[in-house]
PDB file of C-alpha atoms in Angstrom:
ATOM      1  CA  MET A   1       0.000   0.000   0.000  1.00  0.00           C
ATOM      2  CA  ASN A   2       1.506   3.346  -1.082  1.00  0.00           C
ATOM      3  CA  LYS A   3       0.138   6.483   0.598  1.00  0.00           C
ATOM      4  CA  ALA A   4       0.462   9.927  -1.019  1.00  0.00           C
ATOM      5  CA  LYS A   5       1.091  12.316   1.870  1.00  0.00           C
ATOM      6  CA  TYR A   6       1.477  15.237  -0.535  1.00  0.00           C
ATOM      7  CA  ALA A   7      -0.219  16.301  -3.766  1.00  0.00           C
ATOM      8  CA  ASN A   8       1.617  15.174  -6.929  1.00  0.00           C
ATOM      9  CA  SER A   9       3.356  12.285  -5.174  1.00  0.00           C
ATOM     10  CA  SER A  10       4.320   9.611  -7.652  1.00  0.00           C
ATOM     11  CA  PHE A  11       5.926   6.225  -8.135  1.00  0.00           C
ATOM     12  CA  THR A  12       7.365   4.495 -11.183  1.00  0.00           C
ATOM     13  CA  ALA A  13       7.224   1.027 -12.680  1.00  0.00           C
ATOM     14  CA  THR A  14       8.373  -0.647 -15.872  1.00  0.00           C
ATOM     15  CA  VAL A  15       5.780  -2.878 -17.541  1.00  0.00           C
ATOM     16  CA  ARG A  16       5.221  -4.821 -20.712  1.00  0.00           C
ATOM     17  CA  GLY A  17       1.633  -4.525 -21.980  1.00  0.00           C
ATOM     18  CA  GLU A  18      -0.944  -2.201 -23.516  1.00  0.00           C
ATOM     19  CA  ARG A  19      -3.320  -1.801 -20.565  1.00  0.00           C
ATOM     20  CA  VAL A  20      -3.013  -1.190 -16.816  1.00  0.00           C
ATOM     21  CA  ARG A  21      -5.596  -1.115 -14.055  1.00  0.00           C
ATOM     22  CA  LEU A  22      -4.708   0.883 -10.929  1.00  0.00           C
ATOM     23  CA  HIS A  23      -6.419  -0.009  -7.664  1.00  0.00           C
ATOM     24  CA  PHE A  24      -6.898   2.536  -4.896  1.00  0.00           C
ATOM     25  CA  PHE A  25      -8.040   2.119  -1.300  1.00  0.00           C
ATOM     26  CA  VAL A  26     -10.767   4.749  -0.821  1.00  0.00           C
ATOM     27  CA  LYS A  27     -11.728   5.896   2.693  1.00  0.00           C
ATOM     28  CA  ASP A  28     -14.208   8.713   1.990  1.00  0.00           C
ATOM     29  CA  ASP A  29     -16.644  10.036  -0.629  1.00  0.00           C
ATOM     30  CA  LYS A  30     -14.370  12.821  -1.889  1.00  0.00           C
ATOM     31  CA  PRO A  31     -13.134  12.480  -5.497  1.00  0.00           C
ATOM     32  CA  THR A  32      -9.390  12.411  -6.099  1.00  0.00           C
ATOM     33  CA  SER A  33      -7.372  12.306  -9.314  1.00  0.00           C
ATOM     34  CA  VAL A  34      -4.528  10.243 -10.740  1.00  0.00           C
ATOM     35  CA  GLU A  35      -2.446  10.828 -13.866  1.00  0.00           C
ATOM     36  CA  LEU A  36      -0.576   8.133 -15.780  1.00  0.00           C
ATOM     37  CA  ILE A  37       2.559   9.099 -17.703  1.00  0.00           C
ATOM     38  CA  SER A  38       3.919   6.464 -20.111  1.00  0.00           C
ATOM     39  CA  ASP A  39       7.376   6.935 -21.647  1.00  0.00           C
ATOM     40  CA  GLY A  40       7.227  10.629 -20.810  1.00  0.00           C
ATOM     41  CA  VAL A  41       3.788  11.203 -22.362  1.00  0.00           C
ATOM     42  CA  SER A  42       0.645  11.804 -20.306  1.00  0.00           C
ATOM     43  CA  MET A  43      -2.028   9.169 -20.912  1.00  0.00           C
ATOM     44  CA  GLY A  44      -4.643  11.324 -19.178  1.00  0.00           C
ATOM     45  CA  VAL A  45      -6.165  11.935 -15.771  1.00  0.00           C
ATOM     46  CA  ALA A  46      -8.733   9.627 -14.123  1.00  0.00           C
ATOM     47  CA  THR A  47     -11.032  10.303 -11.176  1.00  0.00           C
ATOM     48  CA  VAL A  48     -10.936   7.948  -8.198  1.00  0.00           C
ATOM     49  CA  TYR A  49     -14.304   8.079  -6.457  1.00  0.00           C
ATOM     50  CA  SER A  50     -16.823   6.071  -4.476  1.00  0.00           C
ATOM     51  CA  ALA A  51     -20.041   7.577  -3.131  1.00  0.00           C
ATOM     52  CA  THR A  52     -20.330   4.937  -0.399  1.00  0.00           C
ATOM     53  CA  ALA A  53     -16.752   4.667   0.916  1.00  0.00           C
ATOM     54  CA  SER A  54     -15.914   5.761   4.461  1.00  0.00           C
ATOM     55  CA  LYS A  55     -13.162   5.353   7.041  1.00  0.00           C
ATOM     56  CA  TYR A  56     -15.111   2.505   8.616  1.00  0.00           C
ATOM     57  CA  SER A  57     -16.102   0.943   5.284  1.00  0.00           C
ATOM     58  CA  PRO A  58     -13.241   1.524   2.801  1.00  0.00           C
ATOM     59  CA  GLU A  59     -13.588   0.326  -0.778  1.00  0.00           C
ATOM     60  CA  ASP A  60     -11.368  -0.800  -3.638  1.00  0.00           C
ATOM     61  CA  VAL A  61     -11.745   1.545  -6.624  1.00  0.00           C
ATOM     62  CA  ALA A  62      -9.991   0.791  -9.926  1.00  0.00           C
ATOM     63  CA  VAL A  63      -9.218   3.071 -12.872  1.00  0.00           C
ATOM     64  CA  VAL A  64      -8.040   1.791 -16.252  1.00  0.00           C
ATOM     65  CA  PHE A  65      -5.622   3.256 -18.785  1.00  0.00           C
ATOM     66  CA  ASP A  66      -5.656   1.697 -22.263  1.00  0.00           C
ATOM     67  CA  ASP A  67      -3.683   2.029 -25.488  1.00  0.00           C
ATOM     68  CA  LEU A  68      -0.206   2.197 -24.040  1.00  0.00           C
ATOM     69  CA  GLY A  69       1.084   0.458 -27.151  1.00  0.00           C
ATOM     70  CA  THR A  70       3.060  -2.737 -27.488  1.00  0.00           C
ATOM     71  CA  GLY A  71       6.444  -3.321 -25.904  1.00  0.00           C
ATOM     72  CA  VAL A  72       8.004  -2.135 -22.686  1.00  0.00           C
ATOM     73  CA  HIS A  73       6.859   1.110 -21.033  1.00  0.00           C
ATOM     74  CA  ASN A  74       8.294   3.236 -18.277  1.00  0.00           C
ATOM     75  CA  LEU A  75       5.312   4.392 -16.222  1.00  0.00           C
ATOM     76  CA  GLU A  76       4.895   7.138 -13.684  1.00  0.00           C
ATOM     77  CA  VAL A  77       1.720   7.068 -11.625  1.00  0.00           C
ATOM     78  CA  ARG A  78       1.135  10.574 -10.277  1.00  0.00           C
ATOM     79  CA  MET A  79      -1.358  10.904  -7.420  1.00  0.00           C
ATOM     80  CA  LEU A  80      -2.617  14.460  -7.678  1.00  0.00           C
ATOM     81  CA  ASN A  81      -4.185  14.762  -4.210  1.00  0.00           C
ATOM     82  CA  LYS A  82      -2.965  14.268  -0.655  1.00  0.00           C
ATOM     83  CA  TYR A  83      -3.756  11.063   1.208  1.00  0.00           C
ATOM     84  CA  MET A  84      -4.465   8.826  -1.769  1.00  0.00           C
ATOM     85  CA  TYR A  85      -3.845   5.148  -1.087  1.00  0.00           C
ATOM     86  CA  PHE A  86      -2.517   3.139  -4.012  1.00  0.00           C
ATOM     87  CA  ASP A  87      -3.023  -0.589  -3.479  1.00  0.00           C
ATOM     88  CA  ARG A  88      -1.852  -2.462  -6.577  1.00  0.00           C
ATOM     89  CA  MET A  89      -1.477  -2.498 -10.360  1.00  0.00           C
ATOM     90  CA  ASP A  90      -2.879  -5.073 -12.780  1.00  0.00           C
ATOM     91  CA  VAL A  91      -1.145  -5.319 -16.148  1.00  0.00           C
ATOM     92  CA  ASP A  92      -2.241  -7.271 -19.211  1.00  0.00           C
ATOM     93  CA  GLY A  93       1.399  -8.249 -19.689  1.00  0.00           C
ATOM     94  CA  SER A  94       3.966  -8.199 -16.900  1.00  0.00           C
ATOM     95  CA  VAL A  95       5.578  -5.863 -14.406  1.00  0.00           C
ATOM     96  CA  ILE A  96       9.318  -5.815 -14.976  1.00  0.00           C
ATOM     97  CA  GLU A  97      10.410  -3.691 -12.036  1.00  0.00           C
ATOM     98  CA  SER A  98       9.109  -1.155  -9.579  1.00  0.00           C
ATOM     99  CA  ASP A  99      10.607   1.335  -7.158  1.00  0.00           C
ATOM    100  CA  LEU A 100       7.947   0.520  -4.537  1.00  0.00           C
ATOM    101  CA  THR A 101       9.397  -1.326  -1.569  1.00  0.00           C
ATOM    102  CA  TYR A 102       7.732  -2.106   1.739  1.00  0.00           C
ATOM    103  CA  THR A 103       8.926  -3.415   5.053  1.00  0.00           C
ATOM    104  CA  GLU A 104       7.065  -4.731   8.053  1.00  0.00           C
ATOM    105  CA  ARG A 105       7.694  -4.423  11.725  1.00  0.00           C
ATOM    106  CA  HIS A 106       5.902  -6.237  14.506  1.00  0.00           C
ATOM    107  CA  GLN A 107       4.830  -5.527  18.047  1.00  0.00           C
ATOM    108  CA  GLN A 108       3.475  -8.012  20.562  1.00  0.00           C
ATOM    109  CA  ASP A 109       1.708  -7.088  23.790  1.00  0.00           C
ATOM    110  CA  THR A 110       0.290  -9.340  26.494  1.00  0.00           C
ATOM    111  CA  GLY A 111      -1.963  -8.815  29.477  1.00  0.00           C
ATOM    112  CA  THR A 112      -4.653 -10.298  31.684  1.00  0.00           C
ATOM    113  CA  MET A 113      -8.155  -8.895  31.900  1.00  0.00           C
ATOM    114  CA  GLY A 114      -9.588  -9.223  35.381  1.00  0.00           C
ATOM    115  CA  PRO A 115     -13.263  -9.652  36.256  1.00  0.00           C
ATOM    116  CA  SER A 116     -15.330  -7.381  34.028  1.00  0.00           C
ATOM    117  CA  ALA A 117     -18.736  -6.936  32.427  1.00  0.00           C
ATOM    118  CA  GLU A 118     -20.024  -4.484  29.813  1.00  0.00           C
ATOM    119  CA  ASN A 119     -16.476  -3.219  29.097  1.00  0.00           C
ATOM    120  CA  LEU A 120     -15.968  -1.703  32.552  1.00  0.00           C
ATOM    121  CA  GLU A 121     -12.352  -2.861  32.743  1.00  0.00           C
ATOM    122  CA  VAL A 122      -9.965  -1.260  30.234  1.00  0.00           C
ATOM    123  CA  GLN A 123      -6.296  -1.779  29.387  1.00  0.00           C
ATOM    124  CA  GLU A 124      -4.289   0.190  26.817  1.00  0.00           C
ATOM    125  CA  PHE A 125      -0.999  -0.430  25.002  1.00  0.00           C
ATOM    126  CA  ALA A 126       0.949   2.278  23.153  1.00  0.00           C
ATOM    127  CA  LEU A 127       1.755   1.814  19.463  1.00  0.00           C
ATOM    128  CA  GLU A 128       4.009   4.274  17.617  1.00  0.00           C
ATOM    129  CA  ILE A 129       3.115   5.140  14.006  1.00  0.00           C
ATOM    130  CA  ALA A 130       5.758   6.934  11.925  1.00  0.00           C
ATOM    131  CA  GLU A 131       5.310   9.379   9.037  1.00  0.00           C
ATOM    132  CA  ASN A 132       5.984   6.762   6.326  1.00  0.00           C
ATOM    133  CA  ASP A 133       3.851   3.989   7.864  1.00  0.00           C
ATOM    134  CA  VAL A 134       0.897   3.166   5.631  1.00  0.00           C
ATOM    135  CA  SER A 135      -1.156   0.432   7.284  1.00  0.00           C
ATOM    136  CA  LEU A 136      -1.737  -1.484  10.488  1.00  0.00           C
ATOM    137  CA  THR A 137      -3.132  -4.958  11.070  1.00  0.00           C
ATOM    138  CA  THR A 138      -3.584  -5.897  14.707  1.00  0.00           C
ATOM    139  CA  SER A 139      -5.324  -8.855  16.311  1.00  0.00           C
ATOM    140  CA  LEU A 140      -6.446  -9.564  19.867  1.00  0.00           C
ATOM    141  CA  SER A 141      -6.684 -13.193  20.987  1.00  0.00           C
ATOM    142  CA  TRP A 142      -7.362 -14.655  24.418  1.00  0.00           C
ATOM    143  CA  SER A 143      -7.661 -17.851  26.380  1.00  0.00           C
ATOM    144  CA  GLY A 144     -10.777 -19.099  28.116  1.00  0.00           C
ATOM    145  CA  ALA A 145     -14.471 -18.436  27.705  1.00  0.00           C
ATOM    146  CA  GLY A 146     -14.443 -14.653  28.096  1.00  0.00           C
ATOM    147  CA  ASP A 147     -15.389 -12.046  25.482  1.00  0.00           C
ATOM    148  CA  LEU A 148     -13.038  -9.109  24.984  1.00  0.00           C
ATOM    149  CA  ASP A 149     -13.506  -6.096  22.708  1.00  0.00           C
ATOM    150  CA  PHE A 150     -10.763  -4.272  20.822  1.00  0.00           C
ATOM    151  CA  PHE A 151     -10.386  -0.605  19.808  1.00  0.00           C
ATOM    152  CA  LEU A 152      -7.774   1.574  18.101  1.00  0.00           C
ATOM    153  CA  VAL A 153      -7.382   5.096  19.495  1.00  0.00           C
ATOM    154  CA  ASP A 154      -5.563   7.750  17.440  1.00  0.00           C
ATOM    155  CA  PRO A 155      -3.092  10.348  18.818  1.00  0.00           C
ATOM    156  CA  ASN A 156      -5.999  12.740  19.420  1.00  0.00           C
ATOM    157  CA  GLY A 157      -7.765  10.274  21.712  1.00  0.00           C
ATOM    158  CA  VAL A 158     -10.433   9.349  19.157  1.00  0.00           C
ATOM    159  CA  GLU A 159     -11.493   5.736  18.596  1.00  0.00           C
ATOM    160  CA  VAL A 160     -10.896   5.337  14.863  1.00  0.00           C
ATOM    161  CA  ALA A 161     -11.398   1.562  14.472  1.00  0.00           C
ATOM    162  CA  SER A 162     -12.878  -1.258  16.493  1.00  0.00           C
ATOM    163  CA  SER A 163     -13.617  -4.955  16.572  1.00  0.00           C
ATOM    164  CA  ALA A 164     -16.337  -5.743  19.066  1.00  0.00           C
ATOM    165  CA  THR A 165     -17.756  -9.078  17.957  1.00  0.00           C
ATOM    166  CA  LEU A 166     -18.065 -12.559  19.391  1.00  0.00           C
ATOM    167  CA  GLU A 167     -15.021 -13.665  17.392  1.00  0.00           C
ATOM    168  CA  ASN A 168     -11.684 -14.744  18.835  1.00  0.00           C
ATOM    169  CA  PRO A 169      -9.399 -13.240  17.636  1.00  0.00           C
ATOM    170  CA  GLU A 170     -10.737  -9.737  17.150  1.00  0.00           C
ATOM    171  CA  VAL A 171      -8.965  -8.136  14.159  1.00  0.00           C
ATOM    172  CA  ILE A 172      -8.515  -4.474  13.186  1.00  0.00           C
ATOM    173  CA  GLN A 173      -7.142  -3.267   9.848  1.00  0.00           C
ATOM    174  CA  TYR A 174      -6.469   0.455   9.506  1.00  0.00           C
ATOM    175  CA  MET A 175      -4.776   2.789   7.018  1.00  0.00           C
ATOM    176  CA  THR A 176      -2.569   5.029   9.141  1.00  0.00           C
ATOM    177  CA  ASP A 177      -3.058   8.596   7.900  1.00  0.00           C
ATOM    178  CA  GLU A 178      -1.604  10.370  10.939  1.00  0.00           C
ATOM    179  CA  PRO A 179       1.693   9.692  12.729  1.00  0.00           C
ATOM    180  CA  GLY A 180       1.963   9.660  16.495  1.00  0.00           C
ATOM    181  CA  THR A 181       1.243   7.497  19.501  1.00  0.00           C
ATOM    182  CA  TYR A 182      -1.837   5.302  19.092  1.00  0.00           C
ATOM    183  CA  GLN A 183      -3.402   3.186  21.816  1.00  0.00           C
ATOM    184  CA  LEU A 184      -4.534  -0.418  21.463  1.00  0.00           C
ATOM    185  CA  ARG A 185      -7.515  -0.499  23.826  1.00  0.00           C
ATOM    186  CA  VAL A 186      -8.754  -3.812  25.246  1.00  0.00           C
ATOM    187  CA  THR A 187     -11.987  -3.957  27.211  1.00  0.00           C
ATOM    188  CA  GLY A 188     -13.685  -6.774  29.081  1.00  0.00           C
ATOM    189  CA  TYR A 189     -17.187  -7.292  27.771  1.00  0.00           C
ATOM    190  CA  ILE A 190     -17.395 -10.584  29.677  1.00  0.00           C
ATOM    191  CA  SER A 191     -14.359 -11.644  31.654  1.00  0.00           C
ATOM    192  CA  ALA A 192     -13.417 -13.591  34.739  1.00  0.00           C
ATOM    193  CA  VAL A 193      -9.614 -13.767  34.584  1.00  0.00           C
ATOM    194  CA  THR A 194      -8.716 -13.758  30.885  1.00  0.00           C
ATOM    195  CA  PRO A 195      -5.104 -13.771  29.575  1.00  0.00           C
ATOM    196  CA  PHE A 196      -4.786 -12.101  26.176  1.00  0.00           C
ATOM    197  CA  GLU A 197      -2.239 -11.325  23.478  1.00  0.00           C
ATOM    198  CA  ILE A 198      -2.059  -8.576  20.846  1.00  0.00           C
ATOM    199  CA  ASP A 199      -0.094  -9.091  17.622  1.00  0.00           C
ATOM    200  CA  SER A 200       0.417  -5.976  15.489  1.00  0.00           C
ATOM    201  CA  THR A 201       1.994  -5.615  12.029  1.00  0.00           C
ATOM    202  CA  ILE A 202       2.836  -2.164  10.676  1.00  0.00           C
ATOM    203  CA  VAL A 203       3.659  -1.748   6.973  1.00  0.00           C
ATOM    204  CA  THR A 204       6.145   0.986   6.014  1.00  0.00           C
ATOM    205  CA  ALA A 205       6.709   2.450   2.530  1.00  0.00           C
ATOM    206  CA  ASN A 206      10.388   2.964   1.667  1.00  0.00           C
TER     207      ASN A 206
END
């Protein structure tokens, strides 16, 4: 996942094929724009838009550029707005190389939720998100017959994602659009003495 923190951010790739489909991760109903440049020539500007997307219900939106011509092409994908999230590229031929590289880092937290009902007991664990981090996947699992709920709190103290189901583990996936110290909040919906573990994976664009 590549996040454009500034307008006119871009990345490059070398492909063989006449047609590419660019997939974007859309988190709101505001239109954004992307330009494709092939071998130094603009192939046009496309609008990335979904009327039903939101932070809590993001959607995959694809735009297509045709008629690149046969052979190998040096592409530049220029994201014309801030905070666009490029997910992947489909090519009718093959991708030869790309300057997109990603790394992952992991954090593990453990705790024990004491007796609790209706989320009265709360524990929090700090998670640092850097400027070039693009996504977070974090899961809460526990032992025993309890039911724990899981929330992600941003640096402003706002709950921005949650997983409050009957499932074990509870899983949160979130596109990190603001750096700072987040909190992984665990609450006891039904708990006697319930050991739990949090596994978090943060993806960084390099």
